Structure formats: C-alpha cells, structure tokens
PDB file of C-alpha atoms in Angstrom:
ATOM      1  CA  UNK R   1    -143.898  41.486  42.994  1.00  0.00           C
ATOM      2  CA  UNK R   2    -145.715  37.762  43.341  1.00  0.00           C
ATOM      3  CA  UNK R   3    -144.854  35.805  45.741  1.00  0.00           C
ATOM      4  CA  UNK R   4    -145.740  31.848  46.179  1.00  0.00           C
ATOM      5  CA  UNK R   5    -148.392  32.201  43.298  1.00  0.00           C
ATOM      6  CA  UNK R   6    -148.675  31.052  39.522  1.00  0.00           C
ATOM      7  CA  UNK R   7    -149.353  33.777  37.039  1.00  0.00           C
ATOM      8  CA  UNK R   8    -151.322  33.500  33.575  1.00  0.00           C
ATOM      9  CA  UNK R   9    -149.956  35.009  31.172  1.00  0.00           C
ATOM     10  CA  UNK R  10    -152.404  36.285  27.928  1.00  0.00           C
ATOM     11  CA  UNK R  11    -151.692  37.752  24.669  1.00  0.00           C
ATOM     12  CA  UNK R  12    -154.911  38.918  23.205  1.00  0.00           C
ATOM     13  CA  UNK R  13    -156.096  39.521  19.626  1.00  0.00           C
ATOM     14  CA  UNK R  14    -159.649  40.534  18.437  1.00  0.00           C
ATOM     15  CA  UNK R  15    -160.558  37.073  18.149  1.00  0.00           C
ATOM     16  CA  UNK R  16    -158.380  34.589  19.853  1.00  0.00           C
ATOM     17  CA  UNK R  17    -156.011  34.662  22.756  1.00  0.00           C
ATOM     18  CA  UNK R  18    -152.944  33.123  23.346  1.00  0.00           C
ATOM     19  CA  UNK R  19    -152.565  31.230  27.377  1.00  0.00           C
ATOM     20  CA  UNK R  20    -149.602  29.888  29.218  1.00  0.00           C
ATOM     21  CA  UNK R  21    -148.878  29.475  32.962  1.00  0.00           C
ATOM     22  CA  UNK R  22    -145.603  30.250  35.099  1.00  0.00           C
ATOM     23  CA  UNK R  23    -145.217  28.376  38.318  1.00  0.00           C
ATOM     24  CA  UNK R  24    -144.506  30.135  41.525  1.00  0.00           C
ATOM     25  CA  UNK R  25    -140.707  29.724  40.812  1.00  0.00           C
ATOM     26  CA  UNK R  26    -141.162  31.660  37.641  1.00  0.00           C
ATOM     27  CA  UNK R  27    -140.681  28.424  35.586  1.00  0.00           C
ATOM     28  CA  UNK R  28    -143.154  27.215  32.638  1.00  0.00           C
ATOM     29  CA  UNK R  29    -146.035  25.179  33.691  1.00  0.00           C
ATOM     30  CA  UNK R  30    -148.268  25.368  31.224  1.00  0.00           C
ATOM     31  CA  UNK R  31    -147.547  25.434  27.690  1.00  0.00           C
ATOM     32  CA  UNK R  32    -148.702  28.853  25.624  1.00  0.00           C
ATOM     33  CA  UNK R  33    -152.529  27.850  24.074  1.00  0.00           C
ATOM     34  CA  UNK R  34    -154.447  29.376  21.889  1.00  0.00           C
ATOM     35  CA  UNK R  35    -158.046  30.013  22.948  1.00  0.00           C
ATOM     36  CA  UNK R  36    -161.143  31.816  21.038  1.00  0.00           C
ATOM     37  CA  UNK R  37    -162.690  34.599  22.869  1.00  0.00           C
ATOM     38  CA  UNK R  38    -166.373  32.695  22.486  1.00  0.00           C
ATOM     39  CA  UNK R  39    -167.860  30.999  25.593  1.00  0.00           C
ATOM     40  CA  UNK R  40    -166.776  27.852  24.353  1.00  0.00           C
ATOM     41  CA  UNK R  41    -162.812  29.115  24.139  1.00  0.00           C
ATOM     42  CA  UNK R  42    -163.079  31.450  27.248  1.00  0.00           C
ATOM     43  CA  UNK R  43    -164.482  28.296  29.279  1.00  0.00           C
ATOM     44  CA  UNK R  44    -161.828  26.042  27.913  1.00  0.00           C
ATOM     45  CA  UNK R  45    -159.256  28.703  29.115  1.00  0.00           C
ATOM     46  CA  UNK R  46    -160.467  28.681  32.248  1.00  0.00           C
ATOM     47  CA  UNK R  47    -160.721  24.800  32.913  1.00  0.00           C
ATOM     48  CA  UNK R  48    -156.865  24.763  31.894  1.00  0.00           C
ATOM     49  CA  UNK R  49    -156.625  27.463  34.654  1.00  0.00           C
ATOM     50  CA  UNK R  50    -158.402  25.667  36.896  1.00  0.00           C
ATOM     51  CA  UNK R  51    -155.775  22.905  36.756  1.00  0.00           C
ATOM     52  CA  UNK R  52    -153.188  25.065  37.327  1.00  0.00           C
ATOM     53  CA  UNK R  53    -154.980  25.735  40.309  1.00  0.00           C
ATOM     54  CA  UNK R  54    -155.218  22.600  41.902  1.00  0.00           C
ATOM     55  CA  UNK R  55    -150.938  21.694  40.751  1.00  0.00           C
ATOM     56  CA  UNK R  56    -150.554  24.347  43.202  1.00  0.00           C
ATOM     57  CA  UNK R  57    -153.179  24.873  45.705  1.00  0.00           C
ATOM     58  CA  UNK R  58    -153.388  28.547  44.961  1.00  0.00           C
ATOM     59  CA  UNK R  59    -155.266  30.772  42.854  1.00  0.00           C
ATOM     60  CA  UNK R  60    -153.598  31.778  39.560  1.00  0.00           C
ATOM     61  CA  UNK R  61    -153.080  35.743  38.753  1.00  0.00           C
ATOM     62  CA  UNK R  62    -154.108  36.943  35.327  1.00  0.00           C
ATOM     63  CA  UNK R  63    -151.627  39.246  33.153  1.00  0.00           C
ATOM     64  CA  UNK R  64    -152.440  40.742  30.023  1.00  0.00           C
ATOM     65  CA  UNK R  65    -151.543  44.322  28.705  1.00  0.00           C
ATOM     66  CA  UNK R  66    -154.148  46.554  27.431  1.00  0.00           C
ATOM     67  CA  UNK R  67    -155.294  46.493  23.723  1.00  0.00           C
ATOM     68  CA  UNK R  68    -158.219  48.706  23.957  1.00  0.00           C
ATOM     69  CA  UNK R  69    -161.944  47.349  23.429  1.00  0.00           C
ATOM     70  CA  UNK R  70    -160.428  43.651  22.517  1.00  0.00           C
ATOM     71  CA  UNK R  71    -158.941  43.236  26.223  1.00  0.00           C
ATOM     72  CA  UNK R  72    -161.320  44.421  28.155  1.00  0.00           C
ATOM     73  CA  UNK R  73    -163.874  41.616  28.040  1.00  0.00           C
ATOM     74  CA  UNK R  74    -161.081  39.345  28.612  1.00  0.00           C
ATOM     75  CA  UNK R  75    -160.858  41.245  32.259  1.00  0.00           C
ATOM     76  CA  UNK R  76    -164.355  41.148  32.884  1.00  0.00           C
ATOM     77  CA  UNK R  77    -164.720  38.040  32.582  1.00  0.00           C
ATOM     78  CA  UNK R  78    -161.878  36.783  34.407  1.00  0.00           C
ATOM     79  CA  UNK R  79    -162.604  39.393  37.289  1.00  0.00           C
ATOM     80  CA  UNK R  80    -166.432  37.689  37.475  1.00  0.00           C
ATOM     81  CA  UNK R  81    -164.493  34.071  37.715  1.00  0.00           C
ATOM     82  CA  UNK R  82    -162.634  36.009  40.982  1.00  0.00           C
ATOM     83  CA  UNK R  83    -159.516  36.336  39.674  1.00  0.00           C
ATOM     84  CA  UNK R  84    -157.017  38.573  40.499  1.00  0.00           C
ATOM     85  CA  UNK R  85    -156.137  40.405  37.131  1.00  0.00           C
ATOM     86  CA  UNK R  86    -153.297  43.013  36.006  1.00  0.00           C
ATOM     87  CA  UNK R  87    -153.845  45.100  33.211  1.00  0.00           C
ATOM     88  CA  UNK R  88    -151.036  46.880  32.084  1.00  0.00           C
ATOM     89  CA  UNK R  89    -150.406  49.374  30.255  1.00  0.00           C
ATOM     90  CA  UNK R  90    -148.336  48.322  26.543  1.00  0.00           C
ATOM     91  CA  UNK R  91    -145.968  50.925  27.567  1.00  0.00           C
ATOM     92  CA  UNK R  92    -144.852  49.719  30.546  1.00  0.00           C
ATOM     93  CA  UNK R  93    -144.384  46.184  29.540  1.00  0.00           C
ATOM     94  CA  UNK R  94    -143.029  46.292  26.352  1.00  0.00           C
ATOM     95  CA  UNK R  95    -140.184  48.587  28.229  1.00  0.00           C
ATOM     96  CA  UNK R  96    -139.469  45.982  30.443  1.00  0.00           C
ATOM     97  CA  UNK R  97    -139.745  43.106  27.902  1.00  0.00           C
ATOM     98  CA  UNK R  98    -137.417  44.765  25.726  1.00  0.00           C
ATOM     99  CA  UNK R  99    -134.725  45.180  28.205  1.00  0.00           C
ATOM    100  CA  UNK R 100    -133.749  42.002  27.194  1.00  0.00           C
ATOM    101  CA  UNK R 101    -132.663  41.114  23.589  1.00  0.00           C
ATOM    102  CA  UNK R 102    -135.576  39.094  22.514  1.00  0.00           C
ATOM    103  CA  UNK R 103    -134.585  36.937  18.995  1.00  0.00           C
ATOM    104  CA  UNK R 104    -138.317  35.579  18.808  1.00  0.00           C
ATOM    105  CA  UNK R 105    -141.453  38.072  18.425  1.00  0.00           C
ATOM    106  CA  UNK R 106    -144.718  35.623  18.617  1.00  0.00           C
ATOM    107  CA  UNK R 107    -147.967  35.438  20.232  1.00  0.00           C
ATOM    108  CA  UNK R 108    -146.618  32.653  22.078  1.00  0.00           C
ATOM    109  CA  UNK R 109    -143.460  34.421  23.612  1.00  0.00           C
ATOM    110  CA  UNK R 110    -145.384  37.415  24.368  1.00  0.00           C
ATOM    111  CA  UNK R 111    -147.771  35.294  26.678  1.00  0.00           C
ATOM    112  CA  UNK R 112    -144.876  34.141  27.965  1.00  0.00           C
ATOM    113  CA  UNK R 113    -143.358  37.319  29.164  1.00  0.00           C
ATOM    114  CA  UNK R 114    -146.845  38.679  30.401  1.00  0.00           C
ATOM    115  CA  UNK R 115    -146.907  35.601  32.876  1.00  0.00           C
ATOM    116  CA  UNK R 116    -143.273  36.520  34.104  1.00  0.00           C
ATOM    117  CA  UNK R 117    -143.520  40.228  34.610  1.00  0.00           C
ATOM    118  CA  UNK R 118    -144.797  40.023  38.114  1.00  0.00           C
ATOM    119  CA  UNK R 119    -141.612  38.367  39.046  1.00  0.00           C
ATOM    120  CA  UNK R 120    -139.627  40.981  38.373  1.00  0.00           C
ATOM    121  CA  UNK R 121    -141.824  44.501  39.235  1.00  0.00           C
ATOM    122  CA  UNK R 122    -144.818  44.914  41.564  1.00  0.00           C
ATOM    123  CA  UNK R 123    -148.165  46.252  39.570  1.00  0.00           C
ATOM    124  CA  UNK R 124    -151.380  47.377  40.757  1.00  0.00           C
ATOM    125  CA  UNK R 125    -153.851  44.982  40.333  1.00  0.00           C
ATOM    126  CA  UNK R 126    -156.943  45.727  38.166  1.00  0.00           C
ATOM    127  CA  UNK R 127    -160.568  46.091  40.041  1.00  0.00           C
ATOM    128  CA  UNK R 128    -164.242  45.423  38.963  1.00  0.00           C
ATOM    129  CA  UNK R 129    -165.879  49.225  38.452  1.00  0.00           C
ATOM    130  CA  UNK R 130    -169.335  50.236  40.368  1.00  0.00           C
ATOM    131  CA  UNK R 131    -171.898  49.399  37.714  1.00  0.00           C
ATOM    132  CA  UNK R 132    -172.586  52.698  37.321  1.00  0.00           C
ATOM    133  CA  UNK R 133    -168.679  53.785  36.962  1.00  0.00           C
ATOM    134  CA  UNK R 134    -168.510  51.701  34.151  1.00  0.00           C
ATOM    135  CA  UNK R 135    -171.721  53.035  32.621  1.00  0.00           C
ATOM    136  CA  UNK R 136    -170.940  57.140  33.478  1.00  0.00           C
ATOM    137  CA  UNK R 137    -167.426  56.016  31.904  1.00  0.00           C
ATOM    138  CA  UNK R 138    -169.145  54.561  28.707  1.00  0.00           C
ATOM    139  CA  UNK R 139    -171.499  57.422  27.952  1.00  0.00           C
ATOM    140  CA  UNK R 140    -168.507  60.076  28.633  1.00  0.00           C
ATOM    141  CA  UNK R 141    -166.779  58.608  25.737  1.00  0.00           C
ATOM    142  CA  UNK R 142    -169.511  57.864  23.489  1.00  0.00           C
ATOM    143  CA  UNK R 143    -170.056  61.602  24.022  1.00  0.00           C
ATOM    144  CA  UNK R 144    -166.660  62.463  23.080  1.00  0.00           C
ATOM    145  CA  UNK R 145    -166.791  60.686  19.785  1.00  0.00           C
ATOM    146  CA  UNK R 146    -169.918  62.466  18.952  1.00  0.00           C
ATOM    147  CA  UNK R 147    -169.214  65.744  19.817  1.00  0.00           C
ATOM    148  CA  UNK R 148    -165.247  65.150  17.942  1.00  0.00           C
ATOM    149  CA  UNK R 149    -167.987  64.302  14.866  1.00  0.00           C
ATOM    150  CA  UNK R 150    -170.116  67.149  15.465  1.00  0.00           C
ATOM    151  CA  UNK R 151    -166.997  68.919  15.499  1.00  0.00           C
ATOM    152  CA  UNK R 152    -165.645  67.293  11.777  1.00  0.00           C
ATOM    153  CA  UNK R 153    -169.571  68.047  10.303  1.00  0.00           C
ATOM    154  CA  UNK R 154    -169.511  71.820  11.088  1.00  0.00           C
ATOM    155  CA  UNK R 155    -166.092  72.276   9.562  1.00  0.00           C
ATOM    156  CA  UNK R 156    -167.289  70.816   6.459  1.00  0.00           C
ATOM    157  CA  UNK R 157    -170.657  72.192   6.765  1.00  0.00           C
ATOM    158  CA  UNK R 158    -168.570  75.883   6.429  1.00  0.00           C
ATOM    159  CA  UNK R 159    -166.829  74.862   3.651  1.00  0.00           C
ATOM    160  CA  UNK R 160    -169.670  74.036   2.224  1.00  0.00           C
ATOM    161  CA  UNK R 161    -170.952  77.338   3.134  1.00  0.00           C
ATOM    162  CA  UNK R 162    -168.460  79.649   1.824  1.00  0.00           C
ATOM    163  CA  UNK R 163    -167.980  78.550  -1.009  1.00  0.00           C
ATOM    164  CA  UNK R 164    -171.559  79.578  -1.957  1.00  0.00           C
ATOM    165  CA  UNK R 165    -171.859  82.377   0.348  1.00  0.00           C
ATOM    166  CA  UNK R 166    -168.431  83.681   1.917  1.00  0.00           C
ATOM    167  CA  UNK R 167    -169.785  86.026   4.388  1.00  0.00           C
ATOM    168  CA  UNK R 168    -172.231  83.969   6.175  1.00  0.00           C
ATOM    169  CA  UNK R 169    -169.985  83.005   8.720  1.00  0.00           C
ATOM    170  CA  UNK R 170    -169.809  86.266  10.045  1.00  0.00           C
ATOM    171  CA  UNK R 171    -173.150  86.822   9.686  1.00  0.00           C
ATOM    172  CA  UNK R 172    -174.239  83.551  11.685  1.00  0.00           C
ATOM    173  CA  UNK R 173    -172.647  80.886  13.407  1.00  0.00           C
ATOM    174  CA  UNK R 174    -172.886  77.626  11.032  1.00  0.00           C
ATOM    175  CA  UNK R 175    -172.955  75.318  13.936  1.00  0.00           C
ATOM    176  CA  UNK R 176    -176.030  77.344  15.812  1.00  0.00           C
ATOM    177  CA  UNK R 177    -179.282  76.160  15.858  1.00  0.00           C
ATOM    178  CA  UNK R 178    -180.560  79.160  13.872  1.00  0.00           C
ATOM    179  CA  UNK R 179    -178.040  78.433  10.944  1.00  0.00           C
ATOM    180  CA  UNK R 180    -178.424  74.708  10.789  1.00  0.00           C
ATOM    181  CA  UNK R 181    -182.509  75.900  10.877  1.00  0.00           C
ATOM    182  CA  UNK R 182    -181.929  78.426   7.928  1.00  0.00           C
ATOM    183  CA  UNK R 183    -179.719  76.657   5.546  1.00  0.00           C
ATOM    184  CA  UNK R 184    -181.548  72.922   6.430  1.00  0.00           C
ATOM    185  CA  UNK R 185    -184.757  74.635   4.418  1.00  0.00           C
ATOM    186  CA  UNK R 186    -182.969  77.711   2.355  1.00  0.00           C
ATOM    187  CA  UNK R 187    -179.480  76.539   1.780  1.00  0.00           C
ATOM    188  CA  UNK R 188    -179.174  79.006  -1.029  1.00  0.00           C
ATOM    189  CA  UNK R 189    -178.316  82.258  -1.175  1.00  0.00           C
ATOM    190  CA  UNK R 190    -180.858  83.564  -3.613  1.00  0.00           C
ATOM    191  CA  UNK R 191    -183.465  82.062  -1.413  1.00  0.00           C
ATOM    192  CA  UNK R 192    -182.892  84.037   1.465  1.00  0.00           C
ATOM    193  CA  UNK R 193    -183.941  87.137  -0.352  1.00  0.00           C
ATOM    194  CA  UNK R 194    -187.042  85.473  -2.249  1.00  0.00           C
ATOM    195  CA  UNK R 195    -190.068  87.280  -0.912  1.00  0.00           C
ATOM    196  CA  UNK R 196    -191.816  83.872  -0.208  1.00  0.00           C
ATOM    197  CA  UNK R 197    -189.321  83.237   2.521  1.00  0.00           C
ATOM    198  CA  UNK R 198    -189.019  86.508   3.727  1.00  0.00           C
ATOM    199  CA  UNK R 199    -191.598  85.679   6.930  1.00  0.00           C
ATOM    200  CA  UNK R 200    -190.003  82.071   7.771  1.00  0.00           C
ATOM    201  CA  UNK R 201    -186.850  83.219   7.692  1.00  0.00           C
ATOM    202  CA  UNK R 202    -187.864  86.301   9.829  1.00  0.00           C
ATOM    203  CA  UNK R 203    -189.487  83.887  12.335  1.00  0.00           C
ATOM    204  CA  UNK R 204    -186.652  81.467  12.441  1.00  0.00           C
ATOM    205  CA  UNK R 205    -184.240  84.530  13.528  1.00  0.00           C
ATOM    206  CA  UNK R 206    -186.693  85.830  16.143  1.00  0.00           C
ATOM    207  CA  UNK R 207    -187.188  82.825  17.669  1.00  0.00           C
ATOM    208  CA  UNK R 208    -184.495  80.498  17.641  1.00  0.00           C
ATOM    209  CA  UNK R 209    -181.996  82.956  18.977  1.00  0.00           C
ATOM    210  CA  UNK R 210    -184.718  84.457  21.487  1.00  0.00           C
ATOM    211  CA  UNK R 211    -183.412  88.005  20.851  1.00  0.00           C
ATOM    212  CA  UNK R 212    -186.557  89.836  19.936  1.00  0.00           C
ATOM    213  CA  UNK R 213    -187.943  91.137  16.580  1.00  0.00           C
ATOM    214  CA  UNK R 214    -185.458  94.067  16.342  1.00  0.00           C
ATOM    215  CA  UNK R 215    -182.322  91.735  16.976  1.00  0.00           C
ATOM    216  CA  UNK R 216    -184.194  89.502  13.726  1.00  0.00           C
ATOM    217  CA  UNK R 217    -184.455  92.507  11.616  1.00  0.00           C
ATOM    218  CA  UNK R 218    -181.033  93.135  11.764  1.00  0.00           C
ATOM    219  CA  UNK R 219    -179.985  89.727  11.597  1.00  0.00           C
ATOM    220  CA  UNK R 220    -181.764  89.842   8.278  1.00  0.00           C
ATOM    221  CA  UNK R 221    -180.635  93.077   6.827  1.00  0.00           C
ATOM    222  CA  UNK R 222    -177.170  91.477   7.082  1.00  0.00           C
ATOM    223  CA  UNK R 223    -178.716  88.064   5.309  1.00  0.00           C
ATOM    224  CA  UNK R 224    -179.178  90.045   2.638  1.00  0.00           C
ATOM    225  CA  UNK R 225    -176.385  91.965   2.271  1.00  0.00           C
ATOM    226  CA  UNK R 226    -174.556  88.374   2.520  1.00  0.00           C
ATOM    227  CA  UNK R 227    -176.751  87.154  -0.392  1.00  0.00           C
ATOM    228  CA  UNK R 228    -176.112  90.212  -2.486  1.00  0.00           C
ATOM    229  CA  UNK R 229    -172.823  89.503  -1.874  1.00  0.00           C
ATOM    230  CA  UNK R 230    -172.650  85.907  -2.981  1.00  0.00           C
ATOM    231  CA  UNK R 231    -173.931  86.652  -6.344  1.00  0.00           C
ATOM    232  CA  UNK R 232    -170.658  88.005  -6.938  1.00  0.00           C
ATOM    233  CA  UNK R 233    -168.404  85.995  -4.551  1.00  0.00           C
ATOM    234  CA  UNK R 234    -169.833  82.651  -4.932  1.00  0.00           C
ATOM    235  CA  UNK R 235    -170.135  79.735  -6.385  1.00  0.00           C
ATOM    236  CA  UNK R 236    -173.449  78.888  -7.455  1.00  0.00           C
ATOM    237  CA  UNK R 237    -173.729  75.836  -8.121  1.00  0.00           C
ATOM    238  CA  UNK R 238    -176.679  73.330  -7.086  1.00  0.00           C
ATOM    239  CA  UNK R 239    -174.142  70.475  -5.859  1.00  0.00           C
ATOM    240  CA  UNK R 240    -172.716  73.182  -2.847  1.00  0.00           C
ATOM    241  CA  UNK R 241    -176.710  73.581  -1.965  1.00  0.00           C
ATOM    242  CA  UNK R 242    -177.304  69.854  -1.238  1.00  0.00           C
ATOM    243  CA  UNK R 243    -174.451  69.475  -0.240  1.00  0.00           C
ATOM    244  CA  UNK R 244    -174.617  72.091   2.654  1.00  0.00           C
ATOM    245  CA  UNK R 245    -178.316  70.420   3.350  1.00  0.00           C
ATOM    246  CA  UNK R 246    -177.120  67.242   3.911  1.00  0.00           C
ATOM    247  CA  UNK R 247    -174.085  68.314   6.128  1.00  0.00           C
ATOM    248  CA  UNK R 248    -176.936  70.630   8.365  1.00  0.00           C
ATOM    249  CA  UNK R 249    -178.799  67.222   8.852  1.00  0.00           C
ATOM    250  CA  UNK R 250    -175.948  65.432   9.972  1.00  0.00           C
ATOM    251  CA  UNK R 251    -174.647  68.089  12.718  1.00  0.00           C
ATOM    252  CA  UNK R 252    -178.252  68.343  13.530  1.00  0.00           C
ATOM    253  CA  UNK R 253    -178.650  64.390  14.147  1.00  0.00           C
ATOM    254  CA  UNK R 254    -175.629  64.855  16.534  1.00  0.00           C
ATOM    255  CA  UNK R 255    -177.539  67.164  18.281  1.00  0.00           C
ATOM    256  CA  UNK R 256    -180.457  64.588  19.454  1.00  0.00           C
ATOM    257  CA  UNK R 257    -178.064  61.883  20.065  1.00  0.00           C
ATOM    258  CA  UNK R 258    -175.420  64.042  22.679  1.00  0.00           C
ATOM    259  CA  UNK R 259    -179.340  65.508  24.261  1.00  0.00           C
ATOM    260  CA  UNK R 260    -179.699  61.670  24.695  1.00  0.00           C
ATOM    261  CA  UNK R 261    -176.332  60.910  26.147  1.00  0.00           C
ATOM    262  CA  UNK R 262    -176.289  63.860  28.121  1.00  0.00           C
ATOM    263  CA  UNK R 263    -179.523  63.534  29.783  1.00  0.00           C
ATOM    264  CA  UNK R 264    -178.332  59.923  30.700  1.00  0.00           C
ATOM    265  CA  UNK R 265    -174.863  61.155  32.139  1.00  0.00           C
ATOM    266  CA  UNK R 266    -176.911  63.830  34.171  1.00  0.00           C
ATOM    267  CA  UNK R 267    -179.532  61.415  35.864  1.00  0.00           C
ATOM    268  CA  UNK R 268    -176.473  58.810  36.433  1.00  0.00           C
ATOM    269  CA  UNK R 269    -174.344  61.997  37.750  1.00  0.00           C
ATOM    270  CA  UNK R 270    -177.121  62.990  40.264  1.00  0.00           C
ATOM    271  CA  UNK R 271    -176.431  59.386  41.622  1.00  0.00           C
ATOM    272  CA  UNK R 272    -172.675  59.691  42.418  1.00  0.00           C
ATOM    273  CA  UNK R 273    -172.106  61.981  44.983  1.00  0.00           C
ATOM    274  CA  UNK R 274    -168.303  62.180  43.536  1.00  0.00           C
ATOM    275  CA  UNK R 275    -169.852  64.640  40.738  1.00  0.00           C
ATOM    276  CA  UNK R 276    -170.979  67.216  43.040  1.00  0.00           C
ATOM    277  CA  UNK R 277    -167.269  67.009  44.998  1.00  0.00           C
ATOM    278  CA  UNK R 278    -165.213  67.103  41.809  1.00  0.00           C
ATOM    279  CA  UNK R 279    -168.011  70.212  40.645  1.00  0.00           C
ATOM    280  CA  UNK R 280    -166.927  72.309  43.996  1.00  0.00           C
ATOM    281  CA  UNK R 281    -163.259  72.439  42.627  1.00  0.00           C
ATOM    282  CA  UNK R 282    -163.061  75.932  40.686  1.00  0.00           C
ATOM    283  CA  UNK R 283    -162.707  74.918  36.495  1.00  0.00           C
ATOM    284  CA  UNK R 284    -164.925  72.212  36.966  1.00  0.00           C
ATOM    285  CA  UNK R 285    -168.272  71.957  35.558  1.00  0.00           C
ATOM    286  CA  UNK R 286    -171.429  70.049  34.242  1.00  0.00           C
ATOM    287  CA  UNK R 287    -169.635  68.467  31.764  1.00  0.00           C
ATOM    288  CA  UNK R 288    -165.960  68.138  32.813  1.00  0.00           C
ATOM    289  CA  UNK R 289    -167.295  66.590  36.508  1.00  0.00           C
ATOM    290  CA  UNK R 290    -168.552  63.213  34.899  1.00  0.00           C
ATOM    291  CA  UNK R 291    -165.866  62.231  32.501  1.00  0.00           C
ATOM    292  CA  UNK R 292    -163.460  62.543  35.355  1.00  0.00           C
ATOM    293  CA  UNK R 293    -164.865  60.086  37.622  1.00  0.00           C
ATOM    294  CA  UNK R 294    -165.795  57.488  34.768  1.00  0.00           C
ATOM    295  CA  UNK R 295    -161.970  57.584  33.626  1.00  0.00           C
ATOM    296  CA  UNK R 296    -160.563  57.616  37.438  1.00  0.00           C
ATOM    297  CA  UNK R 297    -163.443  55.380  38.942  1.00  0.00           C
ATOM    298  CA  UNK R 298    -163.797  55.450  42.449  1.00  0.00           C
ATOM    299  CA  UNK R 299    -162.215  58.473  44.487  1.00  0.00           C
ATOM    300  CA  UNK R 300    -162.080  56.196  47.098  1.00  0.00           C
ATOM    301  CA  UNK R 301    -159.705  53.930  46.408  1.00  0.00           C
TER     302      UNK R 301
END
C-alpha cells in the first residue's frame, strides 16, 4: 500500500482523460480535470502533476485501470516522464470500488477512486518492456488476428464450396495451398473436367502438394468424380463461382501477410534467448515460444 506519497488518479476514454490528485493522507488535493490525450493535453496533465510534486516534495504515483489500446499510451508516456505507474486490471478495481455503495457513477468519481486505491491494497507497479518485448508482443497478436481471419475466410470459403460442389472437401483441403490454387483459376466444377484445363490442373496437383505424378493422377480421378457429382448435387450458379474466387484471394492474402509477420517474430525470436528456454519445455514450439514471452515480458523479473 503507499506510504508518504500522492497518487494520480486517471479515468481514461479514447480521447480525453479525466485527472485528480490524493495527498499522502488520502485526502483530495487536486480537483478531478479533464485533459485531451494530444501533446498539448498530455503536457498540461503533466505540469498540473508537476505541482503536485513540488506541494509535497515527492514524486506522484500514477493509477489508471486498463481499457485496452486507449490506456496504454497513457502508460507510456507517463513511464518515459519516470513515473511510477499502476495499471490495473478493471476487475480488480471495480471489485474493490464497489465494496462501497457508490450513489454517483462519473468520470470524475472514478478518477477519484483510482487515486485512492493504493491506500487501501498494495499493487504491483507497471514496468517499461525491452523494446523488443513490446515489439515480439505486438507481432504475436497481430498474428493472432490474422490467422482468427484466415480462420473466418476458409469457413466461408467451404460454404462457398459446397454449395457448388459438396464433395470437394473430402477430396481437398479448402484452406491448402493446392485448393486455394485450383479454385482461385477454376472455381467451377465443370471446369475441372474441361479438357483445356486438364494439364494445369494436373500440374497444380503434382506440384503444389509435392507428392509425385501418381499421387496427382489420383488426386484428379477423384476431381472428377467430385465434378460429376456436382452436376447433380449442386448449385450452379455463377454468383457461388465468384464468390468462392474472391474468398480464395482473401485467405490467400492472409497467407503473405502471417509469412511477413512470422518471418519478423522469427528474426526478433533468434534475439531473445527466453525463446529457446521456453522451446526446451516439452508442448512448446516455434510458434507457441514467442507469444509467451511477449504477453509475460521478461522471465526475469
């Protein structure tokens, strides 16, 4: 819990954040502020800090509770100005806040209650990540999203599919590179019988899956069987052929942007030597390795 120190207490929104101060004795110093999160607002915060600073010869903690992407430039900056900031979770504060009946819910009051909770339970203060932490951390994520959206494309990329041609699926994988290949050019099912597609098509499945001509041959004997098939199973209609074009494209766009992210995550990965230590633990791999340490930062501490 703090001891002989003023706190800051800071209720942030997207665009503006709300400031007051809480004496040493837990009493109200400064009066809740509002502040935009521009360098004019942010530097305006921090001269009212500063103030605080000097009524009490000590250097001011900052409070605020996490709100995702809009709070954490607040704590960068104020851990560049050499603050000492606590970001807490909304769970844990809100719990404590509403211990007590509150009859006012505002911006103001909230500030209010941030600056006061480190009079009443001890947190762990928040640290500035290694550089490249914060950037394994960052491309982890990103990578998440994309692959979640890769995810989303190929689902509707097989709905696409069987609608048109229901047995495709278990003829080929529609999130492989040799599906996405085939149906990006031939997303038809009559078209993957045509004799004037009979060699790309062919070369596509001996290549792509790097199985060998007889593996391709087979491959295509089922094609066709599929195709026969859909002329009686599916629905042909021209709208299900872009349409499964257009969702190829998109999981295939995906593709090139996770290479990209993934090649950065490796070269920053063979940097950390944390990667290789959480990679010697059995279940641990490649991929798992990284995202660990960029969402538990430094082993160390």
């Amino acid at each position: 819990m703090l001891v002989n120190r003023p706190a800051i207490g800071i209720d942030v929104a997207k665009n503006f954040c709300f400031y007051t101060a809480v004496s040493p004795t837990c009493t109200t110093f400064l009066k809740p502020f509002r502040a935009l999160n521009t360098k004019q607002g942010l530097l305006f915060a921090l001269g009212q800090i500063k103030k605080v600073e000097e009524a009490f010869s000590s250097k001011p903690v900052i409070v605020l509770e996490s709100t995702g992407h809009y709070s954490q430039r607040i704590v960068h900056f104020f851990l560049k100005q050499g603050f000492e900031v606590y970001h807490i979770n909304p769970l844990i504060s809100h719990s404590i806040k509403n211990s007590v009946v509150r009859k006012v819910k505002t911006d103001r009051v909230d500030a209010l209650e941030l600056a006061k909770l480190l009079f009443v339970q001890a947190f762990r203060p928040t640290t500035m990540p290694k550089e490249q932490l914060a950037n394994l951390k960052v491309l982890t994520r990103a990578r998440g999203h994309l692959v979640e959206q890769r995810a989303k494309s190929v689902n509707q990329l097989q709905c696409a599919i069987e609608q048109i041609a229901p047995l495709f699926p278990s003829v080929l994988n529609p999130g492989s590179l040799t599906a996405l290949t085939l149906v990006s050019k031939f997303p038809s099912p009559c078209e993957w019988i045509e004799k004037a597609n009979h060699k790309a098509i062919m070369d596509m499945l001996e290549t792509l899956p790097r199985k060998g001509k007889s593996y391709a041959q087979e491959k295509y004997a089922t094609l066709v069987s599929c195709a026969e098939d859909a002329q009686i199973t599916g629905i042909p209609l021209a709208a299900y052929a872009s349409t499964i074009r257009c969702f190829a494209s998109v999981v295939q766009s995906l593709d090139v942007q996770i290479k990209v992210i993934d090649d950065q995550i490796k070269a920053l990965s063979e940097q950390l030597p944390e990667v290789a230590l959480l990679r010697s633990i059995p279940g641990i791999g490649d991929t798992l390795a990284p995202i660990i340490l960029g969402e538990i930062g430094d082993i160390e501490r």
